[in-house]
GROMACS .gro file of C-alpha atoms in nm:
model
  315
    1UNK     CA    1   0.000   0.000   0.000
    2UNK     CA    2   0.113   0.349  -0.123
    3UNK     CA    3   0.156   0.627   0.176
    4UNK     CA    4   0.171   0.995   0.113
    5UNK     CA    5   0.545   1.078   0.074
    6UNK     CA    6   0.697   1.446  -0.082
    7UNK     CA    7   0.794   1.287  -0.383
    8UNK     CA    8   0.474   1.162  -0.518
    9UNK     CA    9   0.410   1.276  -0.892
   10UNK     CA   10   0.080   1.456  -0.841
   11UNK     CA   11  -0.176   1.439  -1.039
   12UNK     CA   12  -0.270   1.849  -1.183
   13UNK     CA   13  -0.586   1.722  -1.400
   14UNK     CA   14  -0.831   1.426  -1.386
   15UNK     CA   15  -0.995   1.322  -1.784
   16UNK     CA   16  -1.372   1.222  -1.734
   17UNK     CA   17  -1.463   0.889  -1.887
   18UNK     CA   18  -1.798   0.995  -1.920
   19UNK     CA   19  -2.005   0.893  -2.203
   20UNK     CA   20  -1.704   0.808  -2.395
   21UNK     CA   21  -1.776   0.432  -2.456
   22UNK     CA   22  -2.083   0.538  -2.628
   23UNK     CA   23  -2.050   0.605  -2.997
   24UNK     CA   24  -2.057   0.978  -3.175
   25UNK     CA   25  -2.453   0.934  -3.269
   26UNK     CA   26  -2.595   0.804  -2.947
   27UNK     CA   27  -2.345   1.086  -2.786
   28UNK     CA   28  -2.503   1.349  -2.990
   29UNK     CA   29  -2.873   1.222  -2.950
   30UNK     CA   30  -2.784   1.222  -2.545
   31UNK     CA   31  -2.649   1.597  -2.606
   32UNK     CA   32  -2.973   1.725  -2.753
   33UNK     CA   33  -3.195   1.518  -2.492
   34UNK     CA   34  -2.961   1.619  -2.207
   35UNK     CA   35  -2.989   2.014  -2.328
   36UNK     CA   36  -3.372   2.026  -2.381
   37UNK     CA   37  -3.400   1.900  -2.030
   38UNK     CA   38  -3.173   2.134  -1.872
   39UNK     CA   39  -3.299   2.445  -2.105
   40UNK     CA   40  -3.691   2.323  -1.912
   41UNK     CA   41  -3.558   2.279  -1.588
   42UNK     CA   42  -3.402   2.600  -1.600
   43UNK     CA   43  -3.704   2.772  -1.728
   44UNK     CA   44  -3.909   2.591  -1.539
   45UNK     CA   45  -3.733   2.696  -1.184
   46UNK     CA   46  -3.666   3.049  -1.312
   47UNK     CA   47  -4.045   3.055  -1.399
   48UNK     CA   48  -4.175   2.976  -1.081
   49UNK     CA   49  -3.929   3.146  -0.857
   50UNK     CA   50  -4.083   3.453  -1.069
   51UNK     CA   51  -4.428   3.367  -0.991
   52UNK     CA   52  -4.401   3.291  -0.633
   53UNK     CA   53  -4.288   3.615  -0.620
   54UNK     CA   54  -4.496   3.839  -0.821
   55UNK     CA   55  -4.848   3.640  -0.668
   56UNK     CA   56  -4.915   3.762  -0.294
   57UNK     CA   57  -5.125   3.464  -0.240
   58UNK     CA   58  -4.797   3.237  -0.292
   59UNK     CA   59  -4.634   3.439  -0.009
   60UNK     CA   60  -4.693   3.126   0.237
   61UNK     CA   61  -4.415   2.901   0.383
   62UNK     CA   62  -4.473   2.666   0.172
   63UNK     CA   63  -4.426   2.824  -0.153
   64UNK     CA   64  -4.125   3.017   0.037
   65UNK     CA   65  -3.957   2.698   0.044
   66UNK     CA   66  -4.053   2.613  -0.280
   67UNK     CA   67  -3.880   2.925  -0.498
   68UNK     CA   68  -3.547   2.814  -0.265
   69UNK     CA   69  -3.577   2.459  -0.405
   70UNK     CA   70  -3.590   2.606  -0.760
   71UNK     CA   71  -3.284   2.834  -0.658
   72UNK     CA   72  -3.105   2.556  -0.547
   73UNK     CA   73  -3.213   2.293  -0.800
   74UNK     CA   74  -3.094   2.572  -1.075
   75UNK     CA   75  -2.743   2.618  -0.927
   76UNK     CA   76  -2.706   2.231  -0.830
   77UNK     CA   77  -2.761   2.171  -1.251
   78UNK     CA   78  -2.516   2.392  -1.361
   79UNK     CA   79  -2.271   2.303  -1.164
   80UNK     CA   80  -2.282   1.948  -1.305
   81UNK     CA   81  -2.488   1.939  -1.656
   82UNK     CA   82  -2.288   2.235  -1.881
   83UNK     CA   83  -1.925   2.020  -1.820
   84UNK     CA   84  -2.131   1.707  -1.921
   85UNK     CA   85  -2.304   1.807  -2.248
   86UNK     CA   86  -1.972   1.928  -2.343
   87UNK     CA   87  -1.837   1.611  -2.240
   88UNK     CA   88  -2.067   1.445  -2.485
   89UNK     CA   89  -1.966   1.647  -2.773
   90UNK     CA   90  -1.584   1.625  -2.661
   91UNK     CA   91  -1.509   1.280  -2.488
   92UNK     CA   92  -1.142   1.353  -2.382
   93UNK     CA   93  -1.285   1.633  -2.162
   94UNK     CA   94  -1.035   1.680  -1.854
   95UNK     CA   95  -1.042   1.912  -1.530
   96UNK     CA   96  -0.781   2.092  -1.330
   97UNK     CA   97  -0.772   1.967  -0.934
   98UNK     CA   98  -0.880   2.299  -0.821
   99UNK     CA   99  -1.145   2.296  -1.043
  100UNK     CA  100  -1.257   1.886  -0.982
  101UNK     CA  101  -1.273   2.034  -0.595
  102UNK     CA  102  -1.481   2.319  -0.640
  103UNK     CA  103  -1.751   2.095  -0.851
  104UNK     CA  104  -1.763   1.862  -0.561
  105UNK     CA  105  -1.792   2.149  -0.300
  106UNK     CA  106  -2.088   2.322  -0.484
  107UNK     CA  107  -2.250   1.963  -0.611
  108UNK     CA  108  -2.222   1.851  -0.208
  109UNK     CA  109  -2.361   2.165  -0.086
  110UNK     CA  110  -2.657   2.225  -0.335
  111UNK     CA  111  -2.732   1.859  -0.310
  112UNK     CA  112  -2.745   1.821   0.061
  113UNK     CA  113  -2.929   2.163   0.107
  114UNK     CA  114  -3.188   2.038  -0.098
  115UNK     CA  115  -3.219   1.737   0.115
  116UNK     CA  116  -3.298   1.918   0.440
  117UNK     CA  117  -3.514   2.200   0.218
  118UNK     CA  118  -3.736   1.847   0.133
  119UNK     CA  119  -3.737   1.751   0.512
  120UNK     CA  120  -3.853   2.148   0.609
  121UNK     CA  121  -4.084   2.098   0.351
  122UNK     CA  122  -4.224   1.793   0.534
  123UNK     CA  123  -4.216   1.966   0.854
  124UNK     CA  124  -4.414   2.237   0.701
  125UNK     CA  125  -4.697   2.002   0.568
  126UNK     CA  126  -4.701   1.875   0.873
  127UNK     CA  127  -4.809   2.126   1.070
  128UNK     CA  128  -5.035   2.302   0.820
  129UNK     CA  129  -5.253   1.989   0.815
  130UNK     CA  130  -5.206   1.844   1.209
  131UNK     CA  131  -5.208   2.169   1.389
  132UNK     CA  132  -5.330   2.422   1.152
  133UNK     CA  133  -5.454   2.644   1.448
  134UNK     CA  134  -5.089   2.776   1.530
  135UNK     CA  135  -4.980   2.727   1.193
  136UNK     CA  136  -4.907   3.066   1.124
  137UNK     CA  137  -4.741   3.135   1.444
  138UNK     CA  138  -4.480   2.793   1.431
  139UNK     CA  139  -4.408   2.869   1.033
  140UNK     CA  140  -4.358   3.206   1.086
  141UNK     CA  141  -4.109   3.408   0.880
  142UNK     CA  142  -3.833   3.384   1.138
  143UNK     CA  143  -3.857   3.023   1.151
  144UNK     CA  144  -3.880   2.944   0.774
  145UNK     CA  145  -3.578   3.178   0.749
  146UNK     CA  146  -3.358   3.012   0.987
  147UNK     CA  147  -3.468   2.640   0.819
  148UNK     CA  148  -3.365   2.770   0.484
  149UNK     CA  149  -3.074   2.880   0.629
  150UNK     CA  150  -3.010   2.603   0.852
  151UNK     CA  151  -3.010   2.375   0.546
  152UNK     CA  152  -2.759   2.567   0.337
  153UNK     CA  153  -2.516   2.588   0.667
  154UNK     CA  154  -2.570   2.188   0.679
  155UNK     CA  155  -2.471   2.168   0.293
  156UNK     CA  156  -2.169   2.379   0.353
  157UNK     CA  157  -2.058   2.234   0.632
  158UNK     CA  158  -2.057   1.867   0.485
  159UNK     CA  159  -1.933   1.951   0.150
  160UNK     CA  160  -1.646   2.089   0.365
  161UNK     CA  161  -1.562   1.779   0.557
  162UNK     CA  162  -1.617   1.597   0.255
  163UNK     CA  163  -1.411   1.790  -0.006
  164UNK     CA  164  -1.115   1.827   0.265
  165UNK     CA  165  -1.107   1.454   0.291
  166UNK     CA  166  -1.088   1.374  -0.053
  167UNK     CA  167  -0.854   1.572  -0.190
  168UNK     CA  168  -0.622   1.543   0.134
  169UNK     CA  169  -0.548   1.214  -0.034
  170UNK     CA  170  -0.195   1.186  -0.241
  171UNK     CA  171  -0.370   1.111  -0.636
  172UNK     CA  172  -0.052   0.948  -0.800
  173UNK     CA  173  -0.083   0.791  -1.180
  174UNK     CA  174  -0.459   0.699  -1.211
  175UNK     CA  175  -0.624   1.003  -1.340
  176UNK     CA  176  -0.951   0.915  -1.522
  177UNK     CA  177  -1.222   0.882  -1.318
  178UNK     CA  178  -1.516   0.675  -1.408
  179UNK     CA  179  -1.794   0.936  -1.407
  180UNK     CA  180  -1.907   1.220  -1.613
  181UNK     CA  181  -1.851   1.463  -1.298
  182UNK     CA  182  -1.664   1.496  -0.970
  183UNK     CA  183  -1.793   1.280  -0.738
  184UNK     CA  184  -1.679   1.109  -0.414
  185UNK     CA  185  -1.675   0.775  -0.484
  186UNK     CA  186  -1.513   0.775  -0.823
  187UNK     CA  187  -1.197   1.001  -0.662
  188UNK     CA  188  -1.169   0.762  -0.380
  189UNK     CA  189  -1.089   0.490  -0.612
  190UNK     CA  190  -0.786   0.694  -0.780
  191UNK     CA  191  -0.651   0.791  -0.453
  192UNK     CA  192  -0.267   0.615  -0.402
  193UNK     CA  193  -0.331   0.567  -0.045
  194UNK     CA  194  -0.548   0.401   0.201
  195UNK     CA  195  -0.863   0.502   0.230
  196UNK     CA  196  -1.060   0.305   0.471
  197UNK     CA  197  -1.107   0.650   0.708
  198UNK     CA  198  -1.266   0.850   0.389
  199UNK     CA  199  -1.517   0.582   0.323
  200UNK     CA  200  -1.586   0.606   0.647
  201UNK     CA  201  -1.624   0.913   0.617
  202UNK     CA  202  -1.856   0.950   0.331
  203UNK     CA  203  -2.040   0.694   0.434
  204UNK     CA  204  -2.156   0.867   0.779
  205UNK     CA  205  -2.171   1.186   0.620
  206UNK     CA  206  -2.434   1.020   0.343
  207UNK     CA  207  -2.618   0.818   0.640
  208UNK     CA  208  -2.646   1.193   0.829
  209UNK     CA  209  -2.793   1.384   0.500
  210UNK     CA  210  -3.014   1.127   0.394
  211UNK     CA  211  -3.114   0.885   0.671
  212UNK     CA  212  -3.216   1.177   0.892
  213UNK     CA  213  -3.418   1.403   0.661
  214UNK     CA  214  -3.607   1.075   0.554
  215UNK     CA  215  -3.688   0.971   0.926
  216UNK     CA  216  -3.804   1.311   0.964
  217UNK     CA  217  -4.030   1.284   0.662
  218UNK     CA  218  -4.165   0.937   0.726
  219UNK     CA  219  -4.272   1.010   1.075
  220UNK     CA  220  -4.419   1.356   0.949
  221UNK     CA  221  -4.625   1.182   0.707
  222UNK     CA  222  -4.749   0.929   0.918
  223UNK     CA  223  -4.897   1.172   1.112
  224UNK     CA  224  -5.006   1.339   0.804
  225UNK     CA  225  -5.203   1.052   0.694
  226UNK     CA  226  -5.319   0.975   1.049
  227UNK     CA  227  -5.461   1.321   1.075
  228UNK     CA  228  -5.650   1.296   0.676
  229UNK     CA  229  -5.798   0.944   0.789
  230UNK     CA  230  -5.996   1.138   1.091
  231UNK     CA  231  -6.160   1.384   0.852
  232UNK     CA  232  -6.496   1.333   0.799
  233UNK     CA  233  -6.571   1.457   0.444
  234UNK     CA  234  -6.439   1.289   0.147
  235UNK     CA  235  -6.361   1.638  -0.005
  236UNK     CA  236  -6.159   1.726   0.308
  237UNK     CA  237  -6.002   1.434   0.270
  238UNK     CA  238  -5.915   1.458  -0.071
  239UNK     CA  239  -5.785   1.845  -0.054
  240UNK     CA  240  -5.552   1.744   0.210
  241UNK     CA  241  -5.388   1.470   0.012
  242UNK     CA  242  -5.356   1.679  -0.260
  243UNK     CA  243  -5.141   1.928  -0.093
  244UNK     CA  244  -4.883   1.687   0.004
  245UNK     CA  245  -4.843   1.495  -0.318
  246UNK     CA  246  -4.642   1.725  -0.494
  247UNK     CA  247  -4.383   1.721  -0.235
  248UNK     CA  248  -4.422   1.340  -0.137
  249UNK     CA  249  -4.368   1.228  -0.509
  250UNK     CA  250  -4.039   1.495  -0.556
  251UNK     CA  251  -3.936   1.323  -0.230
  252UNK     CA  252  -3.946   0.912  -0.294
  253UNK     CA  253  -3.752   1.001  -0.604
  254UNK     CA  254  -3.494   1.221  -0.474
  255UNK     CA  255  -3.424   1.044  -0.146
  256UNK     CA  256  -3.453   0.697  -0.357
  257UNK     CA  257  -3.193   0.796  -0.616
  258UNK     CA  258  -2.900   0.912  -0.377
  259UNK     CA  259  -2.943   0.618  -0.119
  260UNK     CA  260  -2.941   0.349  -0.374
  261UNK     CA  261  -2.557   0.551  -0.465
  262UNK     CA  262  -2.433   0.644  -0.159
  263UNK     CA  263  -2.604   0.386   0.122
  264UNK     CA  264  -2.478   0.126  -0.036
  265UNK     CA  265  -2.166  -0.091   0.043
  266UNK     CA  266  -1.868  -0.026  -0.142
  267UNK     CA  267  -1.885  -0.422  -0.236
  268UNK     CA  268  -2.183  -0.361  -0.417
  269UNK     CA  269  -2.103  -0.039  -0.597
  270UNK     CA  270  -2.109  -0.063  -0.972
  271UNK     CA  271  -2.018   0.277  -1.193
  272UNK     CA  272  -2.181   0.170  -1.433
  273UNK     CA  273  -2.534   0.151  -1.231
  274UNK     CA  274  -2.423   0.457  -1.001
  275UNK     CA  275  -2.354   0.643  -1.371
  276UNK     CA  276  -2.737   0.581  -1.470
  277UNK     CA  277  -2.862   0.712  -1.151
  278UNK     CA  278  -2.678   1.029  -1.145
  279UNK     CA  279  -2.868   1.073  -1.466
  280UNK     CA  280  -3.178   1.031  -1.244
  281UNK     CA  281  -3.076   1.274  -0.965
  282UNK     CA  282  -2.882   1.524  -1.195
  283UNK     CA  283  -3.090   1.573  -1.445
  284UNK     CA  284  -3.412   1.433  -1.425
  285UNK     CA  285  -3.515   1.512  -1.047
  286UNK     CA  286  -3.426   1.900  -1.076
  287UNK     CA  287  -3.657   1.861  -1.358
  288UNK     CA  288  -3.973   1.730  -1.142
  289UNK     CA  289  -3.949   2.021  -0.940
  290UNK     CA  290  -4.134   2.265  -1.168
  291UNK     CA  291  -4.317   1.985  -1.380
  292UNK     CA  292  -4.490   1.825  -1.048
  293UNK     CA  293  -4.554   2.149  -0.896
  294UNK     CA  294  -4.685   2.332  -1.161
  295UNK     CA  295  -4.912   2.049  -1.291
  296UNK     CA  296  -5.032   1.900  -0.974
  297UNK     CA  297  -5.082   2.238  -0.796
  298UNK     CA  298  -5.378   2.477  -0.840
  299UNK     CA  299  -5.262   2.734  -0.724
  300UNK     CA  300  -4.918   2.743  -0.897
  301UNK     CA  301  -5.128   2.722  -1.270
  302UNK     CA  302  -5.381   2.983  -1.142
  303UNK     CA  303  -5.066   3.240  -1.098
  304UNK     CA  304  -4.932   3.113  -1.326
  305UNK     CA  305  -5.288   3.224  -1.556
  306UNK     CA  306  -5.301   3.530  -1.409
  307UNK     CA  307  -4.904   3.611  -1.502
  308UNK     CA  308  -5.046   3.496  -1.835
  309UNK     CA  309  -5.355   3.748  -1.861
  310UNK     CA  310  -5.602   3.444  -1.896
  311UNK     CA  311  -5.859   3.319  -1.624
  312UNK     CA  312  -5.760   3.113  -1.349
  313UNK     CA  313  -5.822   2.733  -1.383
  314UNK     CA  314  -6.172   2.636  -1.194
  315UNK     CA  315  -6.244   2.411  -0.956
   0.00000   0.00000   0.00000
């Protein structure tokens, strides 16, 4: 086993491997799928950021948290997406260190602030529907603040710890890594030195940012449900439901996609698999955001109308 010495020949760039076993036309077909669904997403977060803004009604904690999502799902894509559709069109695409380091910092700190945004979230239904009497007074504007804020302190903080303990490691010879962005596992596996206390490392830092916000979610939503069953009218019933289903569907599939990658043993780790599921989480669930809340939620398409100069949808 390798140990960090002085005279190590350091590696100054890492080449992405990417798409590059794919050949030019399913590369280019990928390119123009890959763009189209980052140009929406984009839009799509941009647009309701803007209407959450402009349409007093939307000024509730809920939506609050909502146009932060968008912010962060919109910075969390282009830190990752731009370097891989150019990746797709150039397969030999490399990256400095500093550079590798400071897509890892801003992918670990968008990505785990939007895990704790999703548990607020829950928190938030939560209380609307079980104790809507002091709803206004728990989600107040102090306490949305300092949730929103709390989050992005917890993504900062772990991307930290995480980015220091990667790239504390010596990286000797092996400089392609298997993935079509900078990503902990994949620059563990180049490192020329042992590194049993990083995994450990990731691995407590992943059970933290995901195990946690999805306890906190399950248990809200238990309570949720409990609460919808004891309502008497179908309608209430129904209306209830119908607020959480946005957020519960955005949830299964983002908290499903980054456990199945970084929950599971090392043993079991294919980068092939974990390639196809960063697809998922990179590209496609920033993309849900504004698709499952503007098409599922009334009162995102009635501002949405109004910003539009036509009449709101009806009932």
């Amino acid at each position: 086993m390798l140990t960090s010495q002085p005279n190590y020949t350091s590696v100054t760039k890492f080449l992405f491997e990417g798409f590059s076993s794919f050949g030019w036309q399913h590369r280019l077909v990928l390119f123009v799928i890959f763009l189209m669904l980052y140009l929406v997403t984009l839009s799509g977060n941009v647009i309701i950021v803007n209407i959450i803004h402009l349409d007093r009604h939307l000024h509730t904690p809920m939506y609050f948290f909502l146009s932060i999502l968008s912010i962060s799902d919109t910075c969390y894509t282009v830190v990752i997406i731009p370097r891989m559709l150019y990746g797709l069109l150039s397969p030999q695409t490399t990256i400095s260190f500093q550079d590798c380091a400071t897509q890892l910092f801003f992918y670990l700190t968008f990505g785990i602030n939007n895990c704790f945004l999703l548990m607020a979230m829950g928190y938030d239904r939560y209380v609307a529907i079980c104790n809507p009497l002091r709803y206004s007074v728990i989600m107040g504007k102090r306490t949305c603040a300092q949730l929103a804020l709390g989050s992005l302190g917890i993504g900062l903080s772990m991307a930290i710890i995480q980015v220091t303990s990667v790239f504390s490691l010596p990286f000797c010879h092996a400089f392609v890594i298997s993935h079509f962005f900078c990503d902990v596992r994949p620059l563990l596996k180049l490192a020329c030195a042992n590194t049993t206390a990083n995994e450990i490392i990731n691995f407590v830092v992943s059970v933290f940012v995901l195990i946690l916000p999805m306890c906190v979610v399950f248990i809200s939503y238990v309570l949720i449900i409990s609460t919808i069953l004891k309502i008497a009218s179908a309608e209430g019933r129904k209306k209830a439901f119908a607020t959480c289903a946005s957020h519960l569907t955005v949830v299964i599939i983002h908290y499903g996609c980054t456990s199945i990658i970084y929950l599971q043993p090392k043993s079991q780790s294919f980068l092939g698999q974990d390639r196809l599921i960063s697809v998922t989480y990179t590209v496609i669930t920033p993309l849900l955001n504004p698709l499952v809340y503007s098409l599922r939620n009334k009162e995102v398409k009635d501002a949405l109308c109004k910003a539009l100069g036509r009449k709101p949808i009806s009932t």
